[in-house]
């Protein structure tokens, strides 16, 4: 049995988990909530720094309670999010991961945060070879595995869909994160307002849509603007995901990332998949958003395929792209 400790802390959520081949042994998290405005990278990093000791201690204690035979000496490796993410947050968590790996005398494993979202979804849902729609705060990408790498088939040209929803929500005075609140308002919308639908080739863009939605607030009910924002943005994402599936001839689709919790987005994707006789997969929402288990799980896959890091090569990569990673575990 291989046991990996994983640390996530690229943005708002500090998560730690212990994972083995067939289960998540235990997981603990602590999220940063901005007092006002959006995520402030340095404040988020300070939150992670002040919570790390407690979160890791609770993880170890909780794991011992759940599995009395387990000891800290059973940990085979320490995995952390090497990127992409906010520099100060990444550096804080990487420092903790290096210290833990050195203390426990086990290998350090640097993982790509986007691929971790994909792999935990594949694991939890049992989908073998899906086209993936990964939609989170900062990232929005359509990917699939092909000849040794996750290839990015389409992606946002500016901001992630989560950031677009959060920015719009902030403008109307809602607290961060705004996505769930926009969803709630949208469910009460009735009239569709035309907003910019921007798909260029296989890429999409959300900043013009966000600006237009703000402008549409003059003269339209808030619920209708939220509804139209969601319908427009999610249709763009569904269109590109469908084209990717047709192009690659793949019959499974996996949803990943925090925005994946949105029921309207899930419904559109499910309809699209049903219409083309494909299967739609979505993990439970704690494994959609940022979490420690996904980092530990991908860490385990990389550990078993020998993809560990020397401390001197473990610098964080705020712009780390998933297609930079050679996939040796598939
Ligand atoms: P992640 O970075 O993967 O943890 O995702 C965080 C993003 O997901 C934030 O931008 C949230 O606003 C967004 N989000 C969470 N729940 C929902 C929801 N139900 N609908 C839309 N966006 C959501
Ligand atoms: Mg994420």
Coordinates of C-alpha atoms and ligand atoms in Angstrom, one line a residue:
X1 CA 0.0 0.0 0.0
X2 CA 1.3 3.4 -1.0
X3 CA 0.3 6.4 1.2
X4 CA 0.7 9.9 -0.1
X5 CA 0.2 13.2 1.8
X6 CA -1.1 15.9 -0.6
X7 CA -1.2 19.7 -0.1
X8 CA -3.4 22.1 -2.1
X9 CA -3.2 25.8 -1.8
X10 CA -3.1 27.5 -5.2
X11 CA -5.8 30.1 -4.3
X12 CA -8.7 30.2 -1.8
X13 CA -8.6 26.8 -0.3
X14 CA -5.9 25.1 1.8
X15 CA -6.4 21.4 1.7
X16 CA -4.5 18.4 3.0
X17 CA -5.3 14.8 2.4
X18 CA -3.9 11.3 2.9
X19 CA -4.7 9.0 0.0
X20 CA -3.9 5.4 -0.8
X21 CA -4.6 3.3 -4.0
X22 CA -8.3 2.6 -3.3
X23 CA -9.4 5.3 -0.9
X24 CA -9.1 8.8 0.7
X25 CA -7.9 8.0 4.2
X26 CA -8.6 11.4 5.6
X27 CA -8.9 15.0 4.4
X28 CA -8.9 18.4 6.2
X29 CA -9.4 21.9 4.7
X30 CA -9.4 25.5 5.7
X31 CA -10.7 28.1 3.2
X32 CA -9.8 31.8 3.0
X33 CA -12.7 34.2 2.6
X34 CA -11.9 37.7 1.6
X35 CA -13.3 40.4 3.9
X36 CA -14.2 42.5 0.9
X37 CA -13.5 42.2 -2.8
X38 CA -11.9 39.2 -4.5
X39 CA -9.1 36.9 -3.5
X40 CA -6.0 38.9 -2.4
X41 CA -3.0 36.7 -3.2
X42 CA -0.9 37.8 -0.2
X43 CA -3.8 37.6 2.2
X44 CA -4.6 34.2 1.0
X45 CA -1.0 33.1 1.4
X46 CA -1.0 34.5 5.0
X47 CA -4.2 32.5 5.7
X48 CA -2.5 29.3 4.4
X49 CA 0.7 30.0 6.4
X50 CA -1.2 30.5 9.6
X51 CA -3.5 27.4 9.1
X52 CA -0.9 24.9 7.7
X53 CA 0.3 23.5 11.0
X54 CA -3.3 23.0 12.4
X55 CA -4.5 21.5 9.1
X56 CA -1.6 19.0 8.8
X57 CA -1.8 18.0 12.5
X58 CA -5.5 17.4 12.3
X59 CA -5.0 15.4 9.2
X60 CA -2.5 13.1 10.9
X61 CA -4.5 12.8 14.1
X62 CA -7.8 12.2 12.2
X63 CA -6.1 9.5 10.0
X64 CA -4.8 7.7 13.1
X65 CA -8.3 7.7 14.6
X66 CA -9.8 6.3 11.4
X67 CA -7.1 3.7 10.8
X68 CA -5.4 2.9 14.2
X69 CA -2.6 0.9 12.6
X70 CA -1.4 3.9 10.5
X71 CA 1.6 5.9 11.6
X72 CA 3.4 8.9 10.2
X73 CA 6.2 6.5 9.1
X74 CA 3.8 4.9 6.6
X75 CA 3.8 8.1 4.4
X76 CA 5.7 7.3 1.2
X77 CA 5.7 10.8 -0.4
X78 CA 4.6 14.4 -0.1
X79 CA 2.7 15.9 -3.0
X80 CA 2.0 19.6 -3.6
X81 CA 0.4 21.8 -6.2
X82 CA 3.4 23.2 -8.1
X83 CA 1.1 25.4 -10.3
X84 CA -0.8 27.0 -11.9
X85 CA -1.9 29.4 -9.2
X86 CA -1.2 32.6 -7.2
X87 CA 2.6 33.0 -6.6
X88 CA 2.5 33.8 -2.9
X89 CA 0.0 30.9 -2.2
X90 CA 2.1 28.4 -4.2
X91 CA 5.3 29.4 -2.5
X92 CA 3.8 29.1 1.0
X93 CA 2.5 25.6 0.4
X94 CA 5.6 24.5 -1.5
X95 CA 7.7 25.5 1.5
X96 CA 5.6 23.4 3.8
X97 CA 5.7 20.4 1.4
X98 CA 9.5 20.6 1.2
X99 CA 9.9 20.8 4.9
X100 CA 7.5 17.8 5.4
X101 CA 9.3 15.7 2.7
X102 CA 12.7 16.4 4.3
X103 CA 11.5 15.7 7.8
X104 CA 9.8 12.4 6.8
X105 CA 12.7 11.5 4.5
X106 CA 10.4 10.7 1.6
X107 CA 10.2 12.0 -2.0
X108 CA 8.6 15.3 -2.9
X109 CA 6.1 15.2 -5.8
X110 CA 5.1 18.3 -7.7
X111 CA 1.8 18.1 -9.4
X112 CA -0.1 20.1 -12.0
X113 CA -3.2 21.4 -10.3
X114 CA -5.4 21.1 -13.5
X115 CA -4.4 17.5 -14.1
X116 CA -5.2 16.8 -10.5
X117 CA -8.7 18.0 -11.1
X118 CA -9.0 15.6 -14.1
X119 CA -7.4 12.6 -12.4
X120 CA -9.6 12.7 -9.2
X121 CA -12.7 13.0 -11.5
X122 CA -11.6 9.9 -13.5
X123 CA -10.9 8.0 -10.3
X124 CA -14.2 8.9 -8.5
X125 CA -16.4 8.5 -11.6
X126 CA -14.7 5.5 -13.3
X127 CA -14.4 7.2 -16.7
X128 CA -11.6 5.9 -18.7
X129 CA -10.9 8.3 -21.6
X130 CA -13.1 11.4 -21.4
X131 CA -13.1 14.8 -23.0
X132 CA -12.8 17.1 -19.9
X133 CA -14.3 20.5 -19.3
X134 CA -12.3 22.1 -16.5
X135 CA -14.0 25.2 -15.3
X136 CA -12.7 27.0 -12.2
X137 CA -12.0 30.5 -10.9
X138 CA -8.9 31.2 -13.0
X139 CA -9.0 28.4 -15.5
X140 CA -11.3 27.3 -18.2
X141 CA -10.1 24.6 -20.6
X142 CA -11.3 21.7 -22.7
X143 CA -8.8 18.9 -22.6
X144 CA -8.3 15.3 -23.5
X145 CA -5.5 12.7 -23.2
X146 CA -3.6 11.9 -26.5
X147 CA -0.3 10.2 -26.9
X148 CA 1.3 10.8 -23.6
X149 CA -0.1 14.2 -22.6
X150 CA -3.2 16.0 -21.7
X151 CA -3.8 18.2 -24.8
X152 CA -5.6 21.5 -24.5
X153 CA -8.2 21.6 -27.3
X154 CA -9.8 24.9 -26.3
X155 CA -9.4 27.5 -23.5
X156 CA -10.3 30.9 -22.4
X157 CA -8.6 33.8 -24.2
X158 CA -8.9 36.0 -21.1
X159 CA -10.5 35.2 -17.7
X160 CA -11.8 31.9 -16.3
X161 CA -15.6 31.5 -16.2
X162 CA -15.5 31.4 -12.3
X163 CA -13.7 34.8 -12.2
X164 CA -16.2 36.2 -14.7
X165 CA -19.1 35.1 -12.5
X166 CA -17.3 36.4 -9.3
X167 CA -16.5 39.8 -10.9
X168 CA -20.1 40.2 -12.0
X169 CA -21.3 39.2 -8.6
X170 CA -18.9 41.6 -6.8
X171 CA -20.2 44.4 -9.1
X172 CA -23.8 43.8 -7.8
X173 CA -22.6 43.7 -4.2
X174 CA -22.5 40.0 -3.5
X175 CA -19.8 38.4 -1.5
X176 CA -17.0 36.2 -2.8
X177 CA -17.4 33.5 -4.2
X178 CA -20.2 34.8 -6.4
X179 CA -20.9 31.8 -8.7
X180 CA -23.4 30.1 -6.4
X181 CA -25.2 33.3 -5.7
X182 CA -25.5 34.1 -9.4
X183 CA -26.9 30.5 -9.9
X184 CA -29.5 31.2 -7.3
X185 CA -30.6 34.5 -8.9
X186 CA -30.5 33.0 -12.4
X187 CA -32.9 30.2 -11.4
X188 CA -35.5 33.0 -10.9
X189 CA -34.9 34.6 -14.3
X190 CA -37.5 34.3 -17.0
X191 CA -36.5 36.5 -20.0
X192 CA -33.4 36.0 -22.1
X193 CA -31.4 39.1 -22.9
X194 CA -29.0 38.9 -25.8
X195 CA -25.3 39.1 -24.6
X196 CA -22.0 38.6 -26.5
X197 CA -21.4 35.0 -27.4
X198 CA -17.7 34.7 -28.0
X199 CA -16.3 31.5 -29.4
X200 CA -13.3 31.8 -31.7
X201 CA -12.2 28.5 -33.2
X202 CA -12.1 26.2 -30.1
X203 CA -11.4 29.1 -27.7
X204 CA -13.8 31.3 -25.8
X205 CA -13.7 34.6 -24.0
X206 CA -15.7 35.9 -21.0
X207 CA -14.5 39.5 -20.2
X208 CA -16.7 41.1 -22.9
X209 CA -19.7 39.1 -21.7
X210 CA -19.1 40.2 -18.1
X211 CA -18.9 43.9 -19.1
X212 CA -22.1 43.6 -21.2
X213 CA -23.9 41.9 -18.4
X214 CA -23.0 44.8 -16.1
X215 CA -24.3 47.2 -18.7
X216 CA -27.5 45.2 -19.1
X217 CA -28.3 45.8 -15.4
X218 CA -29.6 49.3 -16.4
X219 CA -33.1 48.5 -17.4
X220 CA -33.4 44.8 -16.8
X221 CA -34.2 42.8 -13.7
X222 CA -31.1 41.3 -12.0
X223 CA -32.5 37.8 -12.2
X224 CA -32.9 38.0 -16.0
X225 CA -29.3 39.3 -16.4
X226 CA -28.0 36.4 -14.2
X227 CA -30.0 33.9 -16.2
X228 CA -28.8 35.3 -19.5
X229 CA -25.2 35.5 -18.3
X230 CA -25.3 31.8 -17.4
X231 CA -27.2 30.7 -20.6
X232 CA -24.7 32.5 -22.8
X233 CA -21.5 31.4 -21.0
X234 CA -22.5 27.8 -20.5
X235 CA -23.7 27.5 -24.1
X236 CA -20.3 28.6 -25.3
X237 CA -18.6 26.0 -23.0
X238 CA -21.0 23.3 -24.1
X239 CA -20.5 24.1 -27.8
X240 CA -16.7 23.8 -27.6
X241 CA -16.9 20.6 -25.5
X242 CA -19.2 19.0 -28.0
X243 CA -17.0 19.9 -30.9
X244 CA -14.0 18.5 -29.1
X245 CA -15.9 15.2 -28.5
X246 CA -16.9 15.0 -32.2
X247 CA -13.4 15.8 -33.3
X248 CA -11.7 13.2 -31.1
X249 CA -14.4 10.6 -31.5
X250 CA -14.7 10.3 -27.7
X251 CA -17.9 9.0 -26.0
X252 CA -17.3 10.1 -22.5
X253 CA -17.2 13.6 -20.9
X254 CA -16.0 14.6 -17.5
X255 CA -16.8 17.9 -15.7
X256 CA -14.1 19.3 -13.4
X257 CA -13.5 22.4 -11.3
X258 CA -15.5 24.5 -8.9
X259 CA -17.9 26.0 -11.5
X260 CA -18.9 22.3 -12.3
X261 CA -21.1 22.5 -9.2
X262 CA -23.6 24.6 -11.2
X263 CA -26.7 22.6 -11.9
X264 CA -27.6 24.5 -15.1
X265 CA -24.1 23.9 -16.6
X266 CA -24.5 20.2 -15.6
X267 CA -27.9 20.0 -17.3
X268 CA -26.7 21.6 -20.5
X269 CA -23.7 19.2 -20.8
X270 CA -25.9 16.2 -19.9
X271 CA -28.3 17.1 -22.6
X272 CA -25.5 17.5 -25.1
X273 CA -24.0 14.1 -24.1
X274 CA -27.4 12.3 -24.3
X275 CA -28.1 13.8 -27.7
X276 CA -24.9 12.2 -29.0
X277 CA -25.1 8.9 -27.1
X278 CA -22.2 9.8 -24.9
X279 CA -21.8 9.4 -21.2
X280 CA -21.6 12.4 -18.8
X281 CA -19.6 12.2 -15.6
X282 CA -19.4 14.6 -12.7
X283 CA -17.8 13.8 -9.3
X284 CA -19.3 14.9 -5.9
X285 CA -18.8 18.6 -5.4
X286 CA -16.1 18.4 -2.8
X287 CA -13.9 16.9 -5.5
X288 CA -15.0 19.4 -8.1
X289 CA -13.6 22.4 -6.3
X290 CA -10.0 22.7 -5.1
X291 CA -9.2 20.0 -2.6
X292 CA -6.2 18.2 -1.0
X293 CA -7.3 14.7 -2.1
X294 CA -6.8 15.4 -5.8
X295 CA -3.2 16.5 -5.1
X296 CA -2.5 13.4 -3.0
X297 CA -4.1 11.1 -5.6
X298 CA -2.2 12.5 -8.6
X299 CA 0.9 12.5 -6.3
X300 CA 0.3 8.8 -5.8
X301 CA 0.0 8.1 -9.6
X302 CA 3.2 10.1 -10.2
X303 CA 5.0 8.4 -7.3
X304 CA 4.2 5.0 -8.7
X305 CA 5.5 6.0 -12.2
X306 CA 8.7 7.5 -10.7
X307 CA 7.8 11.2 -11.4
X308 CA 9.2 12.7 -8.2
X309 CA 11.2 15.9 -7.7
X310 CA 14.5 16.9 -6.3
X311 CA 14.2 19.8 -3.8
X312 CA 16.4 22.0 -6.1
X313 CA 13.9 21.4 -9.0
X314 CA 10.8 22.2 -6.9
X315 CA 10.3 25.9 -7.7
X316 CA 6.7 26.8 -8.1
X317 CA 5.3 27.5 -11.6
X318 CA 2.4 30.1 -11.5
X319 CA 1.7 29.5 -15.2
X320 CA 2.2 25.7 -15.3
X321 CA 0.2 24.4 -18.2
X322 CA -1.2 20.8 -18.2
X323 CA 0.3 20.0 -21.6
X324 CA 3.8 20.5 -20.1
X325 CA 3.5 17.3 -18.1
X326 CA 4.6 14.0 -19.6
X327 CA 1.9 11.5 -18.5
X328 CA 3.6 8.3 -17.5
X329 CA 0.9 6.8 -15.4
X330 CA -1.6 6.1 -18.2
Ligands
LIG1 P1 -12.1 26.2 -7.9 O1 -11.1 27.2 -8.2 O2 -12.1 25.0 -8.8 O3 -12.2 25.8 -6.5 O4 -13.5 26.9 -8.3 C1 -13.9 28.1 -7.6 C2 -14.9 28.9 -8.5 O5 -16.1 28.1 -8.6 C3 -15.3 30.2 -8.0 O6 -15.1 31.2 -9.0 C4 -16.8 30.1 -7.6 O7 -17.6 31.2 -7.8 C5 -17.2 29.0 -8.6 N1 -18.4 28.3 -8.2 C6 -18.6 27.5 -7.1 N2 -19.9 27.0 -7.1 C7 -20.5 27.5 -8.2 C8 -21.8 27.4 -8.8 N3 -22.8 26.6 -8.2 N4 -22.1 28.0 -10.0 C9 -21.1 28.7 -10.6 N5 -19.9 28.9 -10.1 C10 -19.6 28.3 -9.0
LIG2 MG1 -8.8 24.5 -9.3

